[in-house]
PDB file of N, CA, C and O in Angstrom:
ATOM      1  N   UNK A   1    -129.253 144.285  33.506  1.00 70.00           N
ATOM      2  CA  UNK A   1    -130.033 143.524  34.451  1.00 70.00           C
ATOM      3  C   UNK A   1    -131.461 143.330  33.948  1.00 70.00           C
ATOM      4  O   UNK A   1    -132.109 142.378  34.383  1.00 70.00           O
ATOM      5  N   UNK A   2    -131.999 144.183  33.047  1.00 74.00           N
ATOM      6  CA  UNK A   2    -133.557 143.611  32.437  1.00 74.00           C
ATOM      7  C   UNK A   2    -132.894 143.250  31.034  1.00 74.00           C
ATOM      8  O   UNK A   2    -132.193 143.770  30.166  1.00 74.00           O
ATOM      9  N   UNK A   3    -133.794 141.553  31.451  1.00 75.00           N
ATOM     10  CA  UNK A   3    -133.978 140.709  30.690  1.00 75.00           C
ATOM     11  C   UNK A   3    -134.973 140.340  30.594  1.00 75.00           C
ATOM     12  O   UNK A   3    -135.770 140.824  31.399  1.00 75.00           O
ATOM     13  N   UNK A   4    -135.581 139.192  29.493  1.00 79.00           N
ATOM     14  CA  UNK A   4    -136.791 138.782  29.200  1.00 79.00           C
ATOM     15  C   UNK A   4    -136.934 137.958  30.021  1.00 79.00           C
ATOM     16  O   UNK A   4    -135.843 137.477  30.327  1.00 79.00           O
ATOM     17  N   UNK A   5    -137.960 137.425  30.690  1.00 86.00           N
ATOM     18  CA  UNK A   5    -138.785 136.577  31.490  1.00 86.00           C
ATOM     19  C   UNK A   5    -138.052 136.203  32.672  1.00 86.00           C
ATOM     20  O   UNK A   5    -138.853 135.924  33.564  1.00 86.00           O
ATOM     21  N   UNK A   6    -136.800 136.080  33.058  1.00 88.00           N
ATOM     22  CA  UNK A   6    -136.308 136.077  34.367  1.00 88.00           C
ATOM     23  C   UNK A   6    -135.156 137.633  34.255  1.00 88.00           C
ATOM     24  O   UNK A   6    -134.220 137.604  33.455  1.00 88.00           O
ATOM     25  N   UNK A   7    -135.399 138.890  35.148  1.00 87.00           N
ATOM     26  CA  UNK A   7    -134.404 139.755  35.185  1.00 87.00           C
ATOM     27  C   UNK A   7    -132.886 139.407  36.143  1.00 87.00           C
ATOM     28  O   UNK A   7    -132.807 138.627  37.092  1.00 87.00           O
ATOM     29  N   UNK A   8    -131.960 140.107  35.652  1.00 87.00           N
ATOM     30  CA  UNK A   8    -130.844 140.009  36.222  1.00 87.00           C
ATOM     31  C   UNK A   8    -131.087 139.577  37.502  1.00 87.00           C
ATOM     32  O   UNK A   8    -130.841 138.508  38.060  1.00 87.00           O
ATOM     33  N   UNK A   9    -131.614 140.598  37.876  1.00 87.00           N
ATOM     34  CA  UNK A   9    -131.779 140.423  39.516  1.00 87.00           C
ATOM     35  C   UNK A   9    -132.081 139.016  40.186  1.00 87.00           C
ATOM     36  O   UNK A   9    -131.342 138.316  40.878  1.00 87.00           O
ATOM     37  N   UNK A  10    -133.350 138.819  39.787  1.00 92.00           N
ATOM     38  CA  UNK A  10    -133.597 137.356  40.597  1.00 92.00           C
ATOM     39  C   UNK A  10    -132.965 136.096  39.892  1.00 92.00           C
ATOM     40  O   UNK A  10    -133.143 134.968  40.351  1.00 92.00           O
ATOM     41  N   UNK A  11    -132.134 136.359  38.628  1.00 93.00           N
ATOM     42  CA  UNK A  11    -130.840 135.201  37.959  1.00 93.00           C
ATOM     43  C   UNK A  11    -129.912 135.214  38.642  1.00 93.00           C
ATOM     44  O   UNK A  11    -129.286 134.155  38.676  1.00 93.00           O
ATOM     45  N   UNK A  12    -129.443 136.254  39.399  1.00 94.00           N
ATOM     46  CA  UNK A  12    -128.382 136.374  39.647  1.00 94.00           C
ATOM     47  C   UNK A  12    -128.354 135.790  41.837  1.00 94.00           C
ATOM     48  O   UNK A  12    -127.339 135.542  42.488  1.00 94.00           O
ATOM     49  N   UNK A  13    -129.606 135.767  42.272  1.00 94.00           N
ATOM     50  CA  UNK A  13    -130.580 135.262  43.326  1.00 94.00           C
ATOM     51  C   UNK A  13    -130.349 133.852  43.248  1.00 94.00           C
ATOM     52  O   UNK A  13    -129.606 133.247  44.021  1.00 94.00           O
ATOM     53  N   UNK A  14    -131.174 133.187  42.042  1.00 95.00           N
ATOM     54  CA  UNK A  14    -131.101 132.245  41.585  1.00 95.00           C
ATOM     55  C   UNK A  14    -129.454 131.367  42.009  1.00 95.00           C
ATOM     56  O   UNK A  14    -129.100 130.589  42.894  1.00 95.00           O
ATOM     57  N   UNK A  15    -128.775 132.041  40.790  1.00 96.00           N
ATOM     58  CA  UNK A  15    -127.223 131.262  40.900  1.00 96.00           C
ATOM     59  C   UNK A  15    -126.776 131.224  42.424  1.00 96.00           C
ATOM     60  O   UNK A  15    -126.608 130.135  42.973  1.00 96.00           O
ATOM     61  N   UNK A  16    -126.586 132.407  43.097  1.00 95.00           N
ATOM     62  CA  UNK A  16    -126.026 132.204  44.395  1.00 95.00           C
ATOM     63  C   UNK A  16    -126.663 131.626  45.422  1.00 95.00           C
ATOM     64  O   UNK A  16    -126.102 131.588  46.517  1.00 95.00           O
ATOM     65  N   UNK A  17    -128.435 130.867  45.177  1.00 96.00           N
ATOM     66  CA  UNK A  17    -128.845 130.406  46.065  1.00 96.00           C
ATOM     67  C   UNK A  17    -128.390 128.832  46.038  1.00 96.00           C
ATOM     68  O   UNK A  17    -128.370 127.998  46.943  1.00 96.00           O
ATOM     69  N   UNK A  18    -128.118 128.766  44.980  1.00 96.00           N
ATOM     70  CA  UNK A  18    -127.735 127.145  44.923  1.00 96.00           C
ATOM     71  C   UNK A  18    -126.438 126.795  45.024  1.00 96.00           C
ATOM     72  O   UNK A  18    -125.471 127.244  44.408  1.00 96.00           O
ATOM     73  N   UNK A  19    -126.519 125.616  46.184  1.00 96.00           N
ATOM     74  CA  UNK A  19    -125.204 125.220  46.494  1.00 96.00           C
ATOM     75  C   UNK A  19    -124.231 124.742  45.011  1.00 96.00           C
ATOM     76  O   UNK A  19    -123.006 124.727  44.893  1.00 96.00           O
ATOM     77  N   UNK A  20    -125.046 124.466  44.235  1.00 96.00           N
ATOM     78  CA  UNK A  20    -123.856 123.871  43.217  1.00 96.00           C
ATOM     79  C   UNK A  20    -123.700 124.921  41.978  1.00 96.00           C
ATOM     80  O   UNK A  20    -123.047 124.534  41.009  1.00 96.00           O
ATOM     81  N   UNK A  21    -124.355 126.433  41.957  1.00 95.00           N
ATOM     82  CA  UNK A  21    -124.106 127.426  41.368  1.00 95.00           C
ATOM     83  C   UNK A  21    -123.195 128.884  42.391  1.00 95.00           C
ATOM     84  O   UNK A  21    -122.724 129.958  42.015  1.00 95.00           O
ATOM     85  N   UNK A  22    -123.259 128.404  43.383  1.00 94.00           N
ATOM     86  CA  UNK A  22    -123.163 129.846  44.452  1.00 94.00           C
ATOM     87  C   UNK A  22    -121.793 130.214  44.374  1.00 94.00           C
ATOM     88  O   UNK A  22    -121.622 131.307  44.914  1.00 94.00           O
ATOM     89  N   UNK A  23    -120.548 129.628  43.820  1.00 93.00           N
ATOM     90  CA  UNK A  23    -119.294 129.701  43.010  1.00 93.00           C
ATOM     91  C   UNK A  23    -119.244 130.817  42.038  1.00 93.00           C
ATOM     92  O   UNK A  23    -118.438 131.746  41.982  1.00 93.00           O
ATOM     93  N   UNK A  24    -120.327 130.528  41.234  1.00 94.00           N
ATOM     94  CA  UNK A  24    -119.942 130.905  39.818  1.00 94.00           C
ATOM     95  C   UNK A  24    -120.122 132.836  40.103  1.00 94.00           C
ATOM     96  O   UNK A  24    -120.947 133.387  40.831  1.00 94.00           O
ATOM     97  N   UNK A  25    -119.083 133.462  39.280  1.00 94.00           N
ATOM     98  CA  UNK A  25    -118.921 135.265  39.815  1.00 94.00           C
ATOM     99  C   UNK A  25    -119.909 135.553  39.368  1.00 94.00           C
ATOM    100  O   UNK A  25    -120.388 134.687  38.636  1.00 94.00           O
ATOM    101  N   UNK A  26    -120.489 136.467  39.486  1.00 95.00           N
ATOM    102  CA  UNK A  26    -121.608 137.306  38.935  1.00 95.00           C
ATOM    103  C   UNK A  26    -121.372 138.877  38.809  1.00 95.00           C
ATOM    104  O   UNK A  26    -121.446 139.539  39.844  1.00 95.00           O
ATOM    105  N   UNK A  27    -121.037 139.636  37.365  1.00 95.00           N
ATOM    106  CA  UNK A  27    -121.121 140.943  37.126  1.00 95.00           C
ATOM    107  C   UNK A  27    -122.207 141.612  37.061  1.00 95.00           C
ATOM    108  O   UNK A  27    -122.596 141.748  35.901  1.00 95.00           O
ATOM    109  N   UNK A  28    -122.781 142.032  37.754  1.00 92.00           N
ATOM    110  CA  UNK A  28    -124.432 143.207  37.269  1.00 92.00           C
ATOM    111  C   UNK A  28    -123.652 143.806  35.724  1.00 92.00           C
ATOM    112  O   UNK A  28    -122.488 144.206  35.702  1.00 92.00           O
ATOM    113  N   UNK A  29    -124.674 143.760  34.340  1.00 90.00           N
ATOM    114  CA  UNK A  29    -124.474 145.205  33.742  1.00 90.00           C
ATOM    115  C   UNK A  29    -125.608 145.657  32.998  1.00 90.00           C
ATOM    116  O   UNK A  29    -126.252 144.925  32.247  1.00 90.00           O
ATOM    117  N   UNK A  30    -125.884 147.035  33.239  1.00 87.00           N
ATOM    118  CA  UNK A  30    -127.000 147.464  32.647  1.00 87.00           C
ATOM    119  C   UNK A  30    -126.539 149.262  32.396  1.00 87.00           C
ATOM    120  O   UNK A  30    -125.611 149.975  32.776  1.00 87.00           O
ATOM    121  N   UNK A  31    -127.701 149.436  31.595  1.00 86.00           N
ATOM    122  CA  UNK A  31    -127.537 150.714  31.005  1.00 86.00           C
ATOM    123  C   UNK A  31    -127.942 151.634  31.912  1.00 86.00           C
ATOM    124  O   UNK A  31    -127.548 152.798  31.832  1.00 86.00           O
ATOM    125  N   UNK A  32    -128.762 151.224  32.863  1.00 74.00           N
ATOM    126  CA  UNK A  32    -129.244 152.138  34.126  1.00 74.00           C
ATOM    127  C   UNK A  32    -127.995 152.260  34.669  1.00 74.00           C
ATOM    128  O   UNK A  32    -126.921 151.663  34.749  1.00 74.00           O
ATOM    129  N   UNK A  33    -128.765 153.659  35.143  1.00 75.00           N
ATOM    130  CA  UNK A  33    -127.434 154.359  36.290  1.00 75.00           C
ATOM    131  C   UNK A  33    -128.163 155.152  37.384  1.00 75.00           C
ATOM    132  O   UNK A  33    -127.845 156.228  37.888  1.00 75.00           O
ATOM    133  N   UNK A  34    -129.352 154.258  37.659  1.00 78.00           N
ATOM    134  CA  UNK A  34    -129.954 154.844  39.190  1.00 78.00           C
ATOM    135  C   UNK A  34    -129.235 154.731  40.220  1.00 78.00           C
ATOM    136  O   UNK A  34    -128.348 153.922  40.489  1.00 78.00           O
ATOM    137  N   UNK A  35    -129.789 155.842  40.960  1.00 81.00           N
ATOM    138  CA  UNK A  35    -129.429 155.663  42.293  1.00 81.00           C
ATOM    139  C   UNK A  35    -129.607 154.255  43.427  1.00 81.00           C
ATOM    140  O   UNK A  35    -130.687 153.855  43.862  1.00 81.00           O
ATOM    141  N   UNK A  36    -128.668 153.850  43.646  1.00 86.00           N
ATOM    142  CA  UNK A  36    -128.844 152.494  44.314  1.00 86.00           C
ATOM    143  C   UNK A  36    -129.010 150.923  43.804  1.00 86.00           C
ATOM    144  O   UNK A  36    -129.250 149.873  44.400  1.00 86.00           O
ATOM    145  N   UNK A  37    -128.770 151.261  42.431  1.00 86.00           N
ATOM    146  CA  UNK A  37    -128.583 149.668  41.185  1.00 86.00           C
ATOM    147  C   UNK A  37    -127.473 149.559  42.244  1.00 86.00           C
ATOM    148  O   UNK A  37    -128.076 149.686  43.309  1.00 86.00           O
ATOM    149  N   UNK A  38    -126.054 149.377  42.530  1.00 87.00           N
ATOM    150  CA  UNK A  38    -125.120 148.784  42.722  1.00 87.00           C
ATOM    151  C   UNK A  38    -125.676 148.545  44.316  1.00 87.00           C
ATOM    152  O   UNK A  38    -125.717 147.332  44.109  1.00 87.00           O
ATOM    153  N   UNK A  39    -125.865 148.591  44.894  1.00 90.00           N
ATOM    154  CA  UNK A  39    -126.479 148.349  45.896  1.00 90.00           C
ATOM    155  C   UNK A  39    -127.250 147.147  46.021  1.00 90.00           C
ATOM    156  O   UNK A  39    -127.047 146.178  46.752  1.00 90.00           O
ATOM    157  N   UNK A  40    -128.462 147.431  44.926  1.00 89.00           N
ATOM    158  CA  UNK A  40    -129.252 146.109  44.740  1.00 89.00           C
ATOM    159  C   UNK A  40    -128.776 145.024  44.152  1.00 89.00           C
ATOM    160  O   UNK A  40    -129.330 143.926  44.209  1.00 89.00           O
ATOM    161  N   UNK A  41    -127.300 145.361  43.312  1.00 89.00           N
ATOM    162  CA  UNK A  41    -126.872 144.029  42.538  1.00 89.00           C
ATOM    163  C   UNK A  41    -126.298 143.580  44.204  1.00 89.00           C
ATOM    164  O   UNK A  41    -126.558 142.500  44.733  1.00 89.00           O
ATOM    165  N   UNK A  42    -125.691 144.399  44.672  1.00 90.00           N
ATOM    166  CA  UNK A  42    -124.950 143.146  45.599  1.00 90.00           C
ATOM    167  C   UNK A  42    -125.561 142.696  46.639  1.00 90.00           C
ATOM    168  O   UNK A  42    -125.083 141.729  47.231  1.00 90.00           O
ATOM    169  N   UNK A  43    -126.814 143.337  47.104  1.00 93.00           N
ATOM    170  CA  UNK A  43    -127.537 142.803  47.723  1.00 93.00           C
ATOM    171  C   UNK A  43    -128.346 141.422  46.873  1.00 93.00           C
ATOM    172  O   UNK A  43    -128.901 140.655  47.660  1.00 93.00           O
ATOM    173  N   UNK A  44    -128.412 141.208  46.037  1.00 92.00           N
ATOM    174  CA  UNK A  44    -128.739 140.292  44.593  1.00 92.00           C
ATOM    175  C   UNK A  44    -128.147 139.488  44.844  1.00 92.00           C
ATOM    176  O   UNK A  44    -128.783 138.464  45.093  1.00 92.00           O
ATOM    177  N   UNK A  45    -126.457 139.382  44.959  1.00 95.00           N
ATOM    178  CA  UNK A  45    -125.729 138.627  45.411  1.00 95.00           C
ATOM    179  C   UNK A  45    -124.612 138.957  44.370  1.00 95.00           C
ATOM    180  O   UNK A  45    -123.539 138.509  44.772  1.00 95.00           O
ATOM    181  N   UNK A  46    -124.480 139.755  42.856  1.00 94.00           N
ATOM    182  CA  UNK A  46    -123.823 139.790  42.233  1.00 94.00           C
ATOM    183  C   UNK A  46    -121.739 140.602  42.704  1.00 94.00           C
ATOM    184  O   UNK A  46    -121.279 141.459  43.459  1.00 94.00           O
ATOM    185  N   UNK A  47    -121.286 139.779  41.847  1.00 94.00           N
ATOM    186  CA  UNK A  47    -119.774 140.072  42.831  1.00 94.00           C
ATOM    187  C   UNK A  47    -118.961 141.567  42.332  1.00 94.00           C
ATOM    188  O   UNK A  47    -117.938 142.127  42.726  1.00 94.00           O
ATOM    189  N   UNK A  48    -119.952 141.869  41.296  1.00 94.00           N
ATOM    190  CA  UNK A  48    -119.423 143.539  41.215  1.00 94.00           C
ATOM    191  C   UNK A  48    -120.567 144.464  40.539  1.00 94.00           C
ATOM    192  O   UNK A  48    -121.650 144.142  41.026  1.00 94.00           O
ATOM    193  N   UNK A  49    -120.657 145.155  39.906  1.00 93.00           N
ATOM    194  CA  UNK A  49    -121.616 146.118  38.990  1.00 93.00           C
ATOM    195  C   UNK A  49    -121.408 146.693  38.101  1.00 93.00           C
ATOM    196  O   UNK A  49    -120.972 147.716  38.629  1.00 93.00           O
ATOM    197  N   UNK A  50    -121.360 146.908  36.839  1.00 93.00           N
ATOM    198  CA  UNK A  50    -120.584 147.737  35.758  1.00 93.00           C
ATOM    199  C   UNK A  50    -122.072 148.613  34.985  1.00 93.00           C
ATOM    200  O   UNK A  50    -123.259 148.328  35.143  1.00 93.00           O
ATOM    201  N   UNK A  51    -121.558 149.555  34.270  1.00 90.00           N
ATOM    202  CA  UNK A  51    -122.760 150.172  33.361  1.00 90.00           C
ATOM    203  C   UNK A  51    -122.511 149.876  31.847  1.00 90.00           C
ATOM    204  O   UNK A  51    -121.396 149.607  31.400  1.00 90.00           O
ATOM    205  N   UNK A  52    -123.549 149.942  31.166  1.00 90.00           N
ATOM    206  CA  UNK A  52    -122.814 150.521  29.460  1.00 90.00           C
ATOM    207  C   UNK A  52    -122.887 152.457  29.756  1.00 90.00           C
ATOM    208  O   UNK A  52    -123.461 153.085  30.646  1.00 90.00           O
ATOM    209  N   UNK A  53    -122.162 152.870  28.751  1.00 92.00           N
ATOM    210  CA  UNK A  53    -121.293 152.118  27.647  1.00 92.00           C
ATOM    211  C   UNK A  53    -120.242 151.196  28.409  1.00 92.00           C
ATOM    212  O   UNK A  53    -119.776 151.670  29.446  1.00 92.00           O
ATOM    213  N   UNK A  54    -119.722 149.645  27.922  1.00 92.00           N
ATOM    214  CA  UNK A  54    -118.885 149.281  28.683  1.00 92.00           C
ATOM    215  C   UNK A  54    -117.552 149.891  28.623  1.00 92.00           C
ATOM    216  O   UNK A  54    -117.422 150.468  27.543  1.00 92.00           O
ATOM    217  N   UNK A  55    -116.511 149.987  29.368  1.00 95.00           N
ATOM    218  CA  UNK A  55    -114.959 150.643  28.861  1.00 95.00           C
ATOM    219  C   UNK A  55    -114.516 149.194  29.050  1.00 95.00           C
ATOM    220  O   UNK A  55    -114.997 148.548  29.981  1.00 95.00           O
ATOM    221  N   UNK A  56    -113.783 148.743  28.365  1.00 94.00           N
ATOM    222  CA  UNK A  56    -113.333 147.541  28.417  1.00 94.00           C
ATOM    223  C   UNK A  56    -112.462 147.166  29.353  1.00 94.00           C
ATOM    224  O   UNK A  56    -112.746 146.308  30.190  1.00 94.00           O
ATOM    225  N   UNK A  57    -110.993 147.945  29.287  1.00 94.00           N
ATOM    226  CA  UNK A  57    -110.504 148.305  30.259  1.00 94.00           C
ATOM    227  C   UNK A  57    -111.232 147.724  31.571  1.00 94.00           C
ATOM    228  O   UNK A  57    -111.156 146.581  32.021  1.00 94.00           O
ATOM    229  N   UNK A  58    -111.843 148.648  31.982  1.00 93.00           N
ATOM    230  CA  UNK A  58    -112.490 148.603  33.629  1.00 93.00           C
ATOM    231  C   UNK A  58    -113.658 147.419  33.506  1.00 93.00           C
ATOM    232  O   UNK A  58    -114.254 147.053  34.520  1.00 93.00           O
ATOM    233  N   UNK A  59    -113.865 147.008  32.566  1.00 94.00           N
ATOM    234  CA  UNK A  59    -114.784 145.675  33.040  1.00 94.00           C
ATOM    235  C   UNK A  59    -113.687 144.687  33.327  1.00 94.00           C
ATOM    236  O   UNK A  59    -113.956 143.853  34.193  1.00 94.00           O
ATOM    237  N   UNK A  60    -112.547 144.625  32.786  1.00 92.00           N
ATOM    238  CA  UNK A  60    -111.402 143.345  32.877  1.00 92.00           C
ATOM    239  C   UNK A  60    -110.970 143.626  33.608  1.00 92.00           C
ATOM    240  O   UNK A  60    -110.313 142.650  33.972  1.00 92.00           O
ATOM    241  N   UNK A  61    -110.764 144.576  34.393  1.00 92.00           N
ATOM    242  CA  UNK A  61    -110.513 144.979  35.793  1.00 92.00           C
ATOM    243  C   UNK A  61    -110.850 144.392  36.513  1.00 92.00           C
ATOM    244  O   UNK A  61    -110.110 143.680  37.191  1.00 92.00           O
ATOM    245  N   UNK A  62    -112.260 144.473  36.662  1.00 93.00           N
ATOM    246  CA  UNK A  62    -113.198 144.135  37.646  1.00 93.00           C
ATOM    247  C   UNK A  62    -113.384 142.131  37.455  1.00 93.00           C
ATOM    248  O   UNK A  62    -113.652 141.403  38.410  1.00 93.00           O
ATOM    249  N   UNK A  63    -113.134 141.585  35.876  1.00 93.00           N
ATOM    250  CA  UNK A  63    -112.983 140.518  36.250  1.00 93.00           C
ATOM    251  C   UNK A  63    -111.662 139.992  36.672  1.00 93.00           C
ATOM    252  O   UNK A  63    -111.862 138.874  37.147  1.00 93.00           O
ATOM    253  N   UNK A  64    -110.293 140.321  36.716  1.00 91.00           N
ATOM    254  CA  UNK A  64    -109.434 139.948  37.176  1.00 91.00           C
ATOM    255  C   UNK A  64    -109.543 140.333  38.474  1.00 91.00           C
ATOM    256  O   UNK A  64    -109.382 139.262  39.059  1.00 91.00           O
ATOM    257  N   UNK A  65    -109.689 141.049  39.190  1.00 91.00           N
ATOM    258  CA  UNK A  65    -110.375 141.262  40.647  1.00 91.00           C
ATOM    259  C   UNK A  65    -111.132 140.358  40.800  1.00 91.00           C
ATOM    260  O   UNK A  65    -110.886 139.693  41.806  1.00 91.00           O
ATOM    261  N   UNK A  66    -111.875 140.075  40.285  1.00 92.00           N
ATOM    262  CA  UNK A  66    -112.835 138.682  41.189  1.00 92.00           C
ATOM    263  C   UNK A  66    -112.607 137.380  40.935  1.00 92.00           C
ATOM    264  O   UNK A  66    -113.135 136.459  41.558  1.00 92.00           O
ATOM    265  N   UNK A  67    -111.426 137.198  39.562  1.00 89.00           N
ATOM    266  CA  UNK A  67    -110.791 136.094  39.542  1.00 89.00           C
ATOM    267  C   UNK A  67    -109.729 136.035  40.446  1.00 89.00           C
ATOM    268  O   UNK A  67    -109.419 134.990  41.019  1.00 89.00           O
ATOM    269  N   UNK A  68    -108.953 137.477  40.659  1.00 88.00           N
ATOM    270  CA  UNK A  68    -107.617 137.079  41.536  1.00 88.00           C
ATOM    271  C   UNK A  68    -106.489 136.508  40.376  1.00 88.00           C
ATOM    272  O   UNK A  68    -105.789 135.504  40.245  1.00 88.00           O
ATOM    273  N   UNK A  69    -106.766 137.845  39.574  1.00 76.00           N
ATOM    274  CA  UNK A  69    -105.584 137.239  38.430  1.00 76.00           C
ATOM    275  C   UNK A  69    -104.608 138.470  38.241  1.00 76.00           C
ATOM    276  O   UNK A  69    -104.960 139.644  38.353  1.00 76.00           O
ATOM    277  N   UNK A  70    -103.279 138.017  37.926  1.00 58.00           N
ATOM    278  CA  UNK A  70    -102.488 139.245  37.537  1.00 58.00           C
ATOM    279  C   UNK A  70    -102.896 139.911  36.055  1.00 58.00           C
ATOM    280  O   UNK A  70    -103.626 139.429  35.189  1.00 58.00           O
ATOM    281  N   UNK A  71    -102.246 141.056  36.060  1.00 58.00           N
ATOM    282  CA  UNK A  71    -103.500 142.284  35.194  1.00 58.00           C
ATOM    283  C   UNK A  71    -102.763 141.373  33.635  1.00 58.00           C
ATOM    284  O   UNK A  71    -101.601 141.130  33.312  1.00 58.00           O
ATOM    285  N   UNK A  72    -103.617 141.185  33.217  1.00 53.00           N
ATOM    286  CA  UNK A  72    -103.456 140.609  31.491  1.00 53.00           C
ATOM    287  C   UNK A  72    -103.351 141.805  30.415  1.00 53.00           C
ATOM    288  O   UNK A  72    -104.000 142.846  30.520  1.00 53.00           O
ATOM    289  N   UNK A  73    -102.448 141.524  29.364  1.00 55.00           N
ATOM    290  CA  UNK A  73    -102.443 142.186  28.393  1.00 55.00           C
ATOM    291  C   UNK A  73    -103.255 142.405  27.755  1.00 55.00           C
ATOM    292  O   UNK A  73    -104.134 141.552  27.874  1.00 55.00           O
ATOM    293  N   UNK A  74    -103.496 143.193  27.029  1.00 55.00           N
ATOM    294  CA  UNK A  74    -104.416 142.977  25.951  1.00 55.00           C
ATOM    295  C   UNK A  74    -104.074 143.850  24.666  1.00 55.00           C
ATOM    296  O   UNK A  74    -103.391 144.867  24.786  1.00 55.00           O
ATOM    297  N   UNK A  75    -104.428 143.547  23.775  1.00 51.00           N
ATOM    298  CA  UNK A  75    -103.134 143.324  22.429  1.00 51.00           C
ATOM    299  C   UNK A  75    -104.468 143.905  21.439  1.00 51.00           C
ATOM    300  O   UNK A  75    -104.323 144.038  20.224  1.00 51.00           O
TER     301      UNK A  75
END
């Protein structure tokens, strides 16, 4: 979620305030692991939260969950 000159947070504000972005999913991921980041992503508006290190696994999780897809292989 910190990025240069606009942070996650208010990008992720950004996309869901606009009617012709407010579609598009939004994952929080950051290396923080404070108390209450997942909280603020979804109050942010973001549609889940992940940390690094990423597990790959459980991030494709979390996007087939917010796509609404059956669980994909991966090879």
């Amino acid at each position: 979620m910190s990025l240069p000159v606009m942070d996650g947070w208010e990008a992720t504000r950004c996309i869901k305030s606009d009617d012709a972005t407010r579609g598009i999913s939004v994952i929080g991921l950051s290396a923080r692991t404070l108390s209450g980041d997942r909280e603020k992503a979804t109050a942010a508006g973001c549609d889940d939260y992940d940390i690094k290190p990423i597990e790959f696994d459980r991030l494709v999780g979390k996007i087939e969950r917010i796509l609404g897809l059956a669980k994909i292989q991966v090879r």
